CSV table of N, CA and C in Angstrom, one decimal:
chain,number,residue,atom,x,y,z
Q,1,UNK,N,15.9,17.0,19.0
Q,1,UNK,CA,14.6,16.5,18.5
Q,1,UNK,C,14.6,16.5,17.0
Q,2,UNK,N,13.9,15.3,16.6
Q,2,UNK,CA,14.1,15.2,15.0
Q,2,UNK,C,12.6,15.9,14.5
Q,3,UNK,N,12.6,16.6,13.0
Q,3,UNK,CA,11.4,16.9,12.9
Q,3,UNK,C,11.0,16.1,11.3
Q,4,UNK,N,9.8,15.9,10.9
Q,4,UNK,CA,9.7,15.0,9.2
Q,4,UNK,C,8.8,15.6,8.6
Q,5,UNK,N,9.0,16.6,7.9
Q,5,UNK,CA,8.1,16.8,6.5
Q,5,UNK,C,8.2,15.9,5.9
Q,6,UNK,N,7.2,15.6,4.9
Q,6,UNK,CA,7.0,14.8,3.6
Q,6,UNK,C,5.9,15.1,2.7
Q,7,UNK,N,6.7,14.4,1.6
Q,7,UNK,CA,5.5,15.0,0.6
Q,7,UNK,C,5.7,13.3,-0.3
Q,8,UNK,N,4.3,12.9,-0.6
Q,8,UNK,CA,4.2,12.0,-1.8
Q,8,UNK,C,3.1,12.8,-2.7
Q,9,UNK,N,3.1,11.8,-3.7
Q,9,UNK,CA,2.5,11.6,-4.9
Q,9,UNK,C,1.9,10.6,-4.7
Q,10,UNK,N,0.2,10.6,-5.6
Q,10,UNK,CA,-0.3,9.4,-5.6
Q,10,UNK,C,-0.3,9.1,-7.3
Q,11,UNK,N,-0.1,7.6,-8.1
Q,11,UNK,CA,-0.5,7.1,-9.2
Q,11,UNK,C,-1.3,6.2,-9.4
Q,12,UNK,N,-2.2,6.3,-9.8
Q,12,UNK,CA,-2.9,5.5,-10.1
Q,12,UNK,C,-3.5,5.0,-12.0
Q,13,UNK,N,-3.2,3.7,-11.9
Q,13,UNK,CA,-3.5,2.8,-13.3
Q,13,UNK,C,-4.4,1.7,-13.3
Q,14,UNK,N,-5.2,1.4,-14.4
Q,14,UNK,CA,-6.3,0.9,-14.8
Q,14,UNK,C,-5.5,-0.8,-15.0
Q,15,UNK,N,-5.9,-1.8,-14.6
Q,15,UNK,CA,-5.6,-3.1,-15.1
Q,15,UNK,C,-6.2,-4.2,-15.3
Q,16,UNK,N,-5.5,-5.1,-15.6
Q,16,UNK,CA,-6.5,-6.2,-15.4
Q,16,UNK,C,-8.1,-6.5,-16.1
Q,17,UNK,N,-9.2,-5.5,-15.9
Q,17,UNK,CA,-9.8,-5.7,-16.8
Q,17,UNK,C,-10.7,-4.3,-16.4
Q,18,UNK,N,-11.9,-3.5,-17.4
Q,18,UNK,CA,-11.8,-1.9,-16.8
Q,18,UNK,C,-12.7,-1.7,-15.2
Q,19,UNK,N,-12.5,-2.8,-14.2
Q,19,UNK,CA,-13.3,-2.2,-13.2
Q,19,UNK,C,-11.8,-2.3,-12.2
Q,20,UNK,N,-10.7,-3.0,-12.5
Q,20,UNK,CA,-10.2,-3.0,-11.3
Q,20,UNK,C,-9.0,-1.8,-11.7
Q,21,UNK,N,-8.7,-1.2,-10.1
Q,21,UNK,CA,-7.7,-0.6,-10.4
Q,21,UNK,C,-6.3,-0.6,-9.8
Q,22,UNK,N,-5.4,-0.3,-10.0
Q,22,UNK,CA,-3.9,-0.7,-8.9
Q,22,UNK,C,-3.4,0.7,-8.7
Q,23,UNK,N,-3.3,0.7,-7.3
Q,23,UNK,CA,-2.5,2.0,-7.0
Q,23,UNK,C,-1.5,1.7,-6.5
Q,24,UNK,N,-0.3,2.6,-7.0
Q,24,UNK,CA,0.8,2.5,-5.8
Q,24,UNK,C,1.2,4.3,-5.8
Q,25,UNK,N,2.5,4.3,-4.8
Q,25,UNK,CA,2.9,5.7,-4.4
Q,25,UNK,C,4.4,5.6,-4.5
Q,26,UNK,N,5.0,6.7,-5.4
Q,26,UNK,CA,6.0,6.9,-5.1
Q,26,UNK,C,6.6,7.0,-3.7
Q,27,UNK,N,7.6,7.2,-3.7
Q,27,UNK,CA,8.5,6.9,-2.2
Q,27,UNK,C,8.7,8.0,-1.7
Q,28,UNK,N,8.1,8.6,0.1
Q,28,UNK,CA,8.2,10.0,0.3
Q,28,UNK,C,9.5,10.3,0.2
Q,29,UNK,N,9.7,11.7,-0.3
Q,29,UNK,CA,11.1,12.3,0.4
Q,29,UNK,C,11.3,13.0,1.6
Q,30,UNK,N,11.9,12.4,2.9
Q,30,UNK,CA,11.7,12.7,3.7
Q,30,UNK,C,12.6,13.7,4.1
Q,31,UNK,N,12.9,14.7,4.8
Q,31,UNK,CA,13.9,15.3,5.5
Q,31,UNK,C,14.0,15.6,7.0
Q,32,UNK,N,14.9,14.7,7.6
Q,32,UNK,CA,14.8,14.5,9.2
Q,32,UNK,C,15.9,15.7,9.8
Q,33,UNK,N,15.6,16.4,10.1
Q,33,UNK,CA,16.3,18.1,11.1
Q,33,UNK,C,16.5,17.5,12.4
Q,34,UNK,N,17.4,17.8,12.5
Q,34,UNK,CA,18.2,18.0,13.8
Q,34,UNK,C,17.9,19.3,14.0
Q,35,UNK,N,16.8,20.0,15.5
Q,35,UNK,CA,16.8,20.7,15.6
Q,35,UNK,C,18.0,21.5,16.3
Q,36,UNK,N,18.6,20.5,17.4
Q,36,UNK,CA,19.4,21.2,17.8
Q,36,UNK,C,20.8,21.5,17.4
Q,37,UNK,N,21.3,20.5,16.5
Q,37,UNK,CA,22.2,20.8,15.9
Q,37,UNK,C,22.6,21.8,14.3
Q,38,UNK,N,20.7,21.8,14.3
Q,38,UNK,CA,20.8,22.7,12.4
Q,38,UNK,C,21.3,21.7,11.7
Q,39,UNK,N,21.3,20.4,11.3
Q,39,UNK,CA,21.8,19.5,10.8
Q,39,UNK,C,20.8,19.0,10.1
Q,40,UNK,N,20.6,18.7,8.5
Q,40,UNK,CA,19.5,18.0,8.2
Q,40,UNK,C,20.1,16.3,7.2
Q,41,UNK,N,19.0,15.1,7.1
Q,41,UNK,CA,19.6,14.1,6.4
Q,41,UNK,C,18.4,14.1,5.5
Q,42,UNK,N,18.5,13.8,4.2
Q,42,UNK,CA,17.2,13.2,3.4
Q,42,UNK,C,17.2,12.0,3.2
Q,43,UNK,N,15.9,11.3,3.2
Q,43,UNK,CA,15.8,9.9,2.9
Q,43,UNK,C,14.6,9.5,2.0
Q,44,UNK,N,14.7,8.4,1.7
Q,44,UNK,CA,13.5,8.0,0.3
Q,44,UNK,C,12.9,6.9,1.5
Q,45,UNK,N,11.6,7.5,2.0
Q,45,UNK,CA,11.0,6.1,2.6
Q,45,UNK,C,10.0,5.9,1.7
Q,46,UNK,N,9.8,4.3,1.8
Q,46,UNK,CA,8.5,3.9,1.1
Q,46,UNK,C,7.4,3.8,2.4
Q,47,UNK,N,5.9,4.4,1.9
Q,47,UNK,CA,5.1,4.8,3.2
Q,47,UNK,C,4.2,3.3,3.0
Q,48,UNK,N,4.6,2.0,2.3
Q,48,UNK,CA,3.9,0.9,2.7
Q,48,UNK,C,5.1,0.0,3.5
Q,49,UNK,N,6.1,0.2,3.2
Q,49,UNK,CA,7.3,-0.7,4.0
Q,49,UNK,C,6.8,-0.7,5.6
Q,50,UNK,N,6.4,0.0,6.2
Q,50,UNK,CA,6.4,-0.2,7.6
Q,50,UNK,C,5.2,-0.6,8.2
Q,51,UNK,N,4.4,-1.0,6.8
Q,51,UNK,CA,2.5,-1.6,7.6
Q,51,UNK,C,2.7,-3.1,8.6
Q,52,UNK,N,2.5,-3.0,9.4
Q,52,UNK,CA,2.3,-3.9,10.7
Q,52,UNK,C,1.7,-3.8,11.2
Q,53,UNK,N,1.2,-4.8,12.2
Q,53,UNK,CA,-0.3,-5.0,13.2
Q,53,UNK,C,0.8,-3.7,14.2
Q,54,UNK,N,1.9,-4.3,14.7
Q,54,UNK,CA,2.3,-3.5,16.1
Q,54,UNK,C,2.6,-2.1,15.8
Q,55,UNK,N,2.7,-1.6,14.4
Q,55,UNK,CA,2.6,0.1,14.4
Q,55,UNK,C,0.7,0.4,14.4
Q,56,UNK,N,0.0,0.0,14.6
Q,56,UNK,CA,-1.4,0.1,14.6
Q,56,UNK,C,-2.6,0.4,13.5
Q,57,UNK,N,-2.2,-0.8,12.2
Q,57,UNK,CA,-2.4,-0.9,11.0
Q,57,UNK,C,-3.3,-2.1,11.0
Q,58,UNK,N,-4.7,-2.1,10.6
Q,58,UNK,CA,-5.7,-2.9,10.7
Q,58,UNK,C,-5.9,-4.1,10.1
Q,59,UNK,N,-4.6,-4.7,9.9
Q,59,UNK,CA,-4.5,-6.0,9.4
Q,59,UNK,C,-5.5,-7.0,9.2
Q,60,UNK,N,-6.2,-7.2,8.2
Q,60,UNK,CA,-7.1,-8.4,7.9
Q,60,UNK,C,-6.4,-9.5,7.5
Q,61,UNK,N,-5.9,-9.9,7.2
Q,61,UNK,CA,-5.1,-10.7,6.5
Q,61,UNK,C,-3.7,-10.7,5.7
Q,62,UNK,N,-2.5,-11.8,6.4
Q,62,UNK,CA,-1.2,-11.3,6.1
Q,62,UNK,C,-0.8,-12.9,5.5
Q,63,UNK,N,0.0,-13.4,5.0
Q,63,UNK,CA,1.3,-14.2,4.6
Q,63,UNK,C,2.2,-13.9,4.2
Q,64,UNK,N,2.9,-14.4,4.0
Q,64,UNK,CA,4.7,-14.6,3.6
Q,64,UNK,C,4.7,-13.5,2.3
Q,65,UNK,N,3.5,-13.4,1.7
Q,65,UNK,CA,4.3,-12.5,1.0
Q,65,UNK,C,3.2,-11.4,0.5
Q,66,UNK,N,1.8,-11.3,1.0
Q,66,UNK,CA,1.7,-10.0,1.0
Q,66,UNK,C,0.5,-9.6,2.2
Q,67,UNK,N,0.1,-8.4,2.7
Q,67,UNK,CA,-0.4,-7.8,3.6
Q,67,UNK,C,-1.7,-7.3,3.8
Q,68,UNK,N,-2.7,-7.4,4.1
Q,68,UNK,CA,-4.0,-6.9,3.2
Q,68,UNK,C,-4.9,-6.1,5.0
Q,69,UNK,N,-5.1,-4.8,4.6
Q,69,UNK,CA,-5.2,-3.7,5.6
Q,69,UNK,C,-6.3,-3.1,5.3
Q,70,UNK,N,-6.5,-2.2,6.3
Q,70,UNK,CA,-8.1,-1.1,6.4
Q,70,UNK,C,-7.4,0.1,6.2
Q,71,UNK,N,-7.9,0.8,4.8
Q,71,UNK,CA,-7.0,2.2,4.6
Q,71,UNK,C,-7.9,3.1,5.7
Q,72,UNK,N,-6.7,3.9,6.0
Q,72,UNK,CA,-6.9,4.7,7.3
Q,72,UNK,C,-7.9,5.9,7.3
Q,73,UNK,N,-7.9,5.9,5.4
Q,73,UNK,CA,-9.3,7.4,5.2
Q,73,UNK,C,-10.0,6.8,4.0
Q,74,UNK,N,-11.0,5.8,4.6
Q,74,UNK,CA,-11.5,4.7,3.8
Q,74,UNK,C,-13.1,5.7,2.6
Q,75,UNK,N,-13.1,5.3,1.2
Q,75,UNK,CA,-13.4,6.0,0.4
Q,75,UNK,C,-14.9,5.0,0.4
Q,76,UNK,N,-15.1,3.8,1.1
Q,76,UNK,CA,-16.4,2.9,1.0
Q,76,UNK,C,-16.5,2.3,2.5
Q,77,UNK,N,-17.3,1.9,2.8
Q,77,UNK,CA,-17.2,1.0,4.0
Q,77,UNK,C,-16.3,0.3,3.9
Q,78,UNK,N,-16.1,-0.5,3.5
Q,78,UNK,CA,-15.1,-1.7,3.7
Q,78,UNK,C,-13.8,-1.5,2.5
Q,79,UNK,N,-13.0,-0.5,2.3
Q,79,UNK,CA,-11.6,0.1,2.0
Q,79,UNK,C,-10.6,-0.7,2.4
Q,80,UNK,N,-10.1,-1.9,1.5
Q,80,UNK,CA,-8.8,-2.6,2.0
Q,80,UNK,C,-7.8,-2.0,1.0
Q,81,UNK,N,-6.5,-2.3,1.7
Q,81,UNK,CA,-5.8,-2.1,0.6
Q,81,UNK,C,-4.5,-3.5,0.6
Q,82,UNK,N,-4.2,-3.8,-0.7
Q,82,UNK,CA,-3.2,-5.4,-0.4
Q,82,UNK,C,-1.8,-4.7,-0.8
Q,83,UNK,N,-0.2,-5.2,-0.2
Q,83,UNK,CA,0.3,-4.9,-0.5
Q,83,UNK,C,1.2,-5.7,-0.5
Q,84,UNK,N,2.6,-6.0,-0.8
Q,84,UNK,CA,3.4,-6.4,-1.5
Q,84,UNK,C,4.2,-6.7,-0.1
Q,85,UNK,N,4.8,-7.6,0.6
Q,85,UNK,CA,6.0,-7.7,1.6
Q,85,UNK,C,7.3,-6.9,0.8
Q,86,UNK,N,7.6,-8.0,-0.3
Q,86,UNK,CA,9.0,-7.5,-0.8
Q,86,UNK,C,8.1,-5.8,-1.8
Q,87,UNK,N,9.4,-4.7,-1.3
Q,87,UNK,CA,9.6,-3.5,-1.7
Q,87,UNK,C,9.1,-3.5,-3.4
Q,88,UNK,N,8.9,-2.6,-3.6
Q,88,UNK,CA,8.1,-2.3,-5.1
Q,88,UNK,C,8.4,-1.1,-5.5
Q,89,UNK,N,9.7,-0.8,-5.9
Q,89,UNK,CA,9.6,0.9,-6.4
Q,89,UNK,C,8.8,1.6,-7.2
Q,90,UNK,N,8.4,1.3,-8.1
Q,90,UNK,CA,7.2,1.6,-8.5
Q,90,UNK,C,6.4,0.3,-9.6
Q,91,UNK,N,5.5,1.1,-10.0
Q,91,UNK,CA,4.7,0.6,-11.0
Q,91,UNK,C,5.5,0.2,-12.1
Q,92,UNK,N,6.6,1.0,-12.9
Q,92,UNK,CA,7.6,0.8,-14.2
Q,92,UNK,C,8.5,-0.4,-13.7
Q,93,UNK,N,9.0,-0.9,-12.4
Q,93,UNK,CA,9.7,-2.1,-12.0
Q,93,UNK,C,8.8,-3.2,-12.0
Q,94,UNK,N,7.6,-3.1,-12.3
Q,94,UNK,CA,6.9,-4.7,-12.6
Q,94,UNK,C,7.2,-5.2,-14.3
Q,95,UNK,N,6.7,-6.3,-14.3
Q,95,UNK,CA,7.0,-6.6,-16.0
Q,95,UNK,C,6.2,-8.2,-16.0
Q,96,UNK,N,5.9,-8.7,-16.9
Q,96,UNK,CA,5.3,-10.0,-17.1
Q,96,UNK,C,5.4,-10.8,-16.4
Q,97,UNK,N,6.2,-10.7,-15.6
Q,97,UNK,CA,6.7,-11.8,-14.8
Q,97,UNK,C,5.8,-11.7,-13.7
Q,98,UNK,N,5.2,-10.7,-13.4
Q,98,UNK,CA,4.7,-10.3,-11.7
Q,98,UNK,C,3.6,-10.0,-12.4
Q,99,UNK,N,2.9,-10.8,-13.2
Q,99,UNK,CA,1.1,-11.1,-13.4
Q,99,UNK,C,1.0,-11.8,-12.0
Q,100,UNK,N,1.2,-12.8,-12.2
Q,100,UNK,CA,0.8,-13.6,-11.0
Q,100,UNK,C,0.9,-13.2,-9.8
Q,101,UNK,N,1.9,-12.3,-9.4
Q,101,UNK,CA,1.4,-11.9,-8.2
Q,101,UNK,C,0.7,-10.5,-8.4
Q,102,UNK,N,0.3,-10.4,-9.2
Q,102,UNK,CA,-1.1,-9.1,-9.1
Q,102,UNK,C,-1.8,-10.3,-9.1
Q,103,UNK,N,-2.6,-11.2,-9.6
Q,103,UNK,CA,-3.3,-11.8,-9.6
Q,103,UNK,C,-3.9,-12.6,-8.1
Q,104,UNK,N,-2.3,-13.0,-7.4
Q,104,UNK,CA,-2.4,-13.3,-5.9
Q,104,UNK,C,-3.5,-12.1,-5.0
Q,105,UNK,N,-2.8,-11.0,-5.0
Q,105,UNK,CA,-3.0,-9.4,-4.6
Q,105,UNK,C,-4.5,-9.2,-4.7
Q,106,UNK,N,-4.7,-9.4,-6.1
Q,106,UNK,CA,-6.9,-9.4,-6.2
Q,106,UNK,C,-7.6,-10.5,-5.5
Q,107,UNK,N,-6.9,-11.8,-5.5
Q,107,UNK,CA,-7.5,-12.5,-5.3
Q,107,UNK,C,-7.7,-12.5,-3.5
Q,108,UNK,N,-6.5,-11.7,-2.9
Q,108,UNK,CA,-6.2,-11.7,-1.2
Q,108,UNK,C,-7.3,-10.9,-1.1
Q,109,UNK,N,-7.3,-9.8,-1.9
Q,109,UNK,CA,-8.0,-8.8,-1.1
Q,109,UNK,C,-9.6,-9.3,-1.1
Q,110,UNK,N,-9.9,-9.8,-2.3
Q,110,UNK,CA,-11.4,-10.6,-2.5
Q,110,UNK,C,-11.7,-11.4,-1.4
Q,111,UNK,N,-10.7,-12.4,-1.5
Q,111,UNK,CA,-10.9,-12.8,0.1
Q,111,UNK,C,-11.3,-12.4,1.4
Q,112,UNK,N,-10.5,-11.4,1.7
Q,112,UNK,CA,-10.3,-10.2,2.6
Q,112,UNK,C,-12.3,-9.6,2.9
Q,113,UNK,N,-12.4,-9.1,1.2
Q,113,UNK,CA,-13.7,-8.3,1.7
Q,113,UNK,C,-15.0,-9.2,1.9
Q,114,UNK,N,-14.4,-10.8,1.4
Q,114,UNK,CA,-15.7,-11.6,1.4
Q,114,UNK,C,-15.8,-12.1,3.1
Q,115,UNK,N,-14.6,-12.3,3.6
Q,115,UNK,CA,-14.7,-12.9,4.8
Q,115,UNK,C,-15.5,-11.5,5.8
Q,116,UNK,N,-15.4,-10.4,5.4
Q,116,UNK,CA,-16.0,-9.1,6.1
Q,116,UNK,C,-17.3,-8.9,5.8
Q,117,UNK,N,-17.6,-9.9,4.6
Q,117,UNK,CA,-19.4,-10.1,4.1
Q,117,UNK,C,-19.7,-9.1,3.0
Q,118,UNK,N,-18.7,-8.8,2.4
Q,118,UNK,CA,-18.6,-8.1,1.0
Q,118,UNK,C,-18.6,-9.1,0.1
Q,119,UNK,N,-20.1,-9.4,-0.7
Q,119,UNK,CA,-20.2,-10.1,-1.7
Q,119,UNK,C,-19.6,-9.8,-3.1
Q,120,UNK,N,-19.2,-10.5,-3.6
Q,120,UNK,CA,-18.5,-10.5,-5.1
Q,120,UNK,C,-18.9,-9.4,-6.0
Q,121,UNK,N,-20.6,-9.2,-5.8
Q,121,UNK,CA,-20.9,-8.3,-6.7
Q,121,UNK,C,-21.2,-6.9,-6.3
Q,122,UNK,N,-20.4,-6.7,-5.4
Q,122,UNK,CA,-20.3,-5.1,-4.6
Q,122,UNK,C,-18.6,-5.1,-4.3
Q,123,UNK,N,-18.1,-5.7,-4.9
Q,123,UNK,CA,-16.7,-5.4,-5.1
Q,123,UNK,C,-15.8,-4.5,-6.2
Q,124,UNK,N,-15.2,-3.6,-5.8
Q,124,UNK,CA,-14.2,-3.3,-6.5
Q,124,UNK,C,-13.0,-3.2,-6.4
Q,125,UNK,N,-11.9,-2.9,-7.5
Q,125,UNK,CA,-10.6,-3.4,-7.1
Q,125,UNK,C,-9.5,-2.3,-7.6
């Protein structure tokens, strides 16, 4: 039987302009035990890589390249979160080039809360 601790960290940074904000999470460090052998492996998972409708993740809206979900300990009524298909190690691996897809990212999730009847001016990001 395997057992998983984990521990993340949350960061969070100001962008775009001062109401919106972008979070991401470092990558858990996980450690999977073999109990019966006393045997342990570590691994670096990322805890957005596995969001899907079939693991039981509240999918509002998906495409080809990013994911837009109901966070599971929602801080407002209507708590989405958008996320990235391709892997993101962190926040320091973006650079000028990936304006536009933060820009895709606000604009999914806007989408997301307007189709849920969250008007523009009760939005934050």
């Amino acid at each position: 039987m395997f057992s998983a601790p984990a521990t993340s960290s949350l960061i969070s940074v100001r962008r775009l302009d001062p109401t919106s904000m972008l979070i991401c999470t470092r990558n858990q460090a996980i450690e999977l035990k073999d109990d019966a052998h006393g045997s342990s492996t570590a691994l670096n998972k990322c805890v957005f890589c596995d969001v899907r409708k079939e693991l039981g993740f509240a999918v509002v809206y998906e495409n080809d390249e990013l994911i837009v979900f109901k966070d599971r300990n929602p801080a407002a009524k209507e708590h989405l979160l958008v996320i990235t298909r391709r892997h993101v190690e962190s926040i320091k691996s973006l650079n000028a080039s990936d304006i536009p897809l933060l820009l895709r990212m606000r604009n999914a999730g806007s989408e997301a809360l307007r189709a849920l009847g969250i008007s523009d001016d009760h939005q934050r990001y």
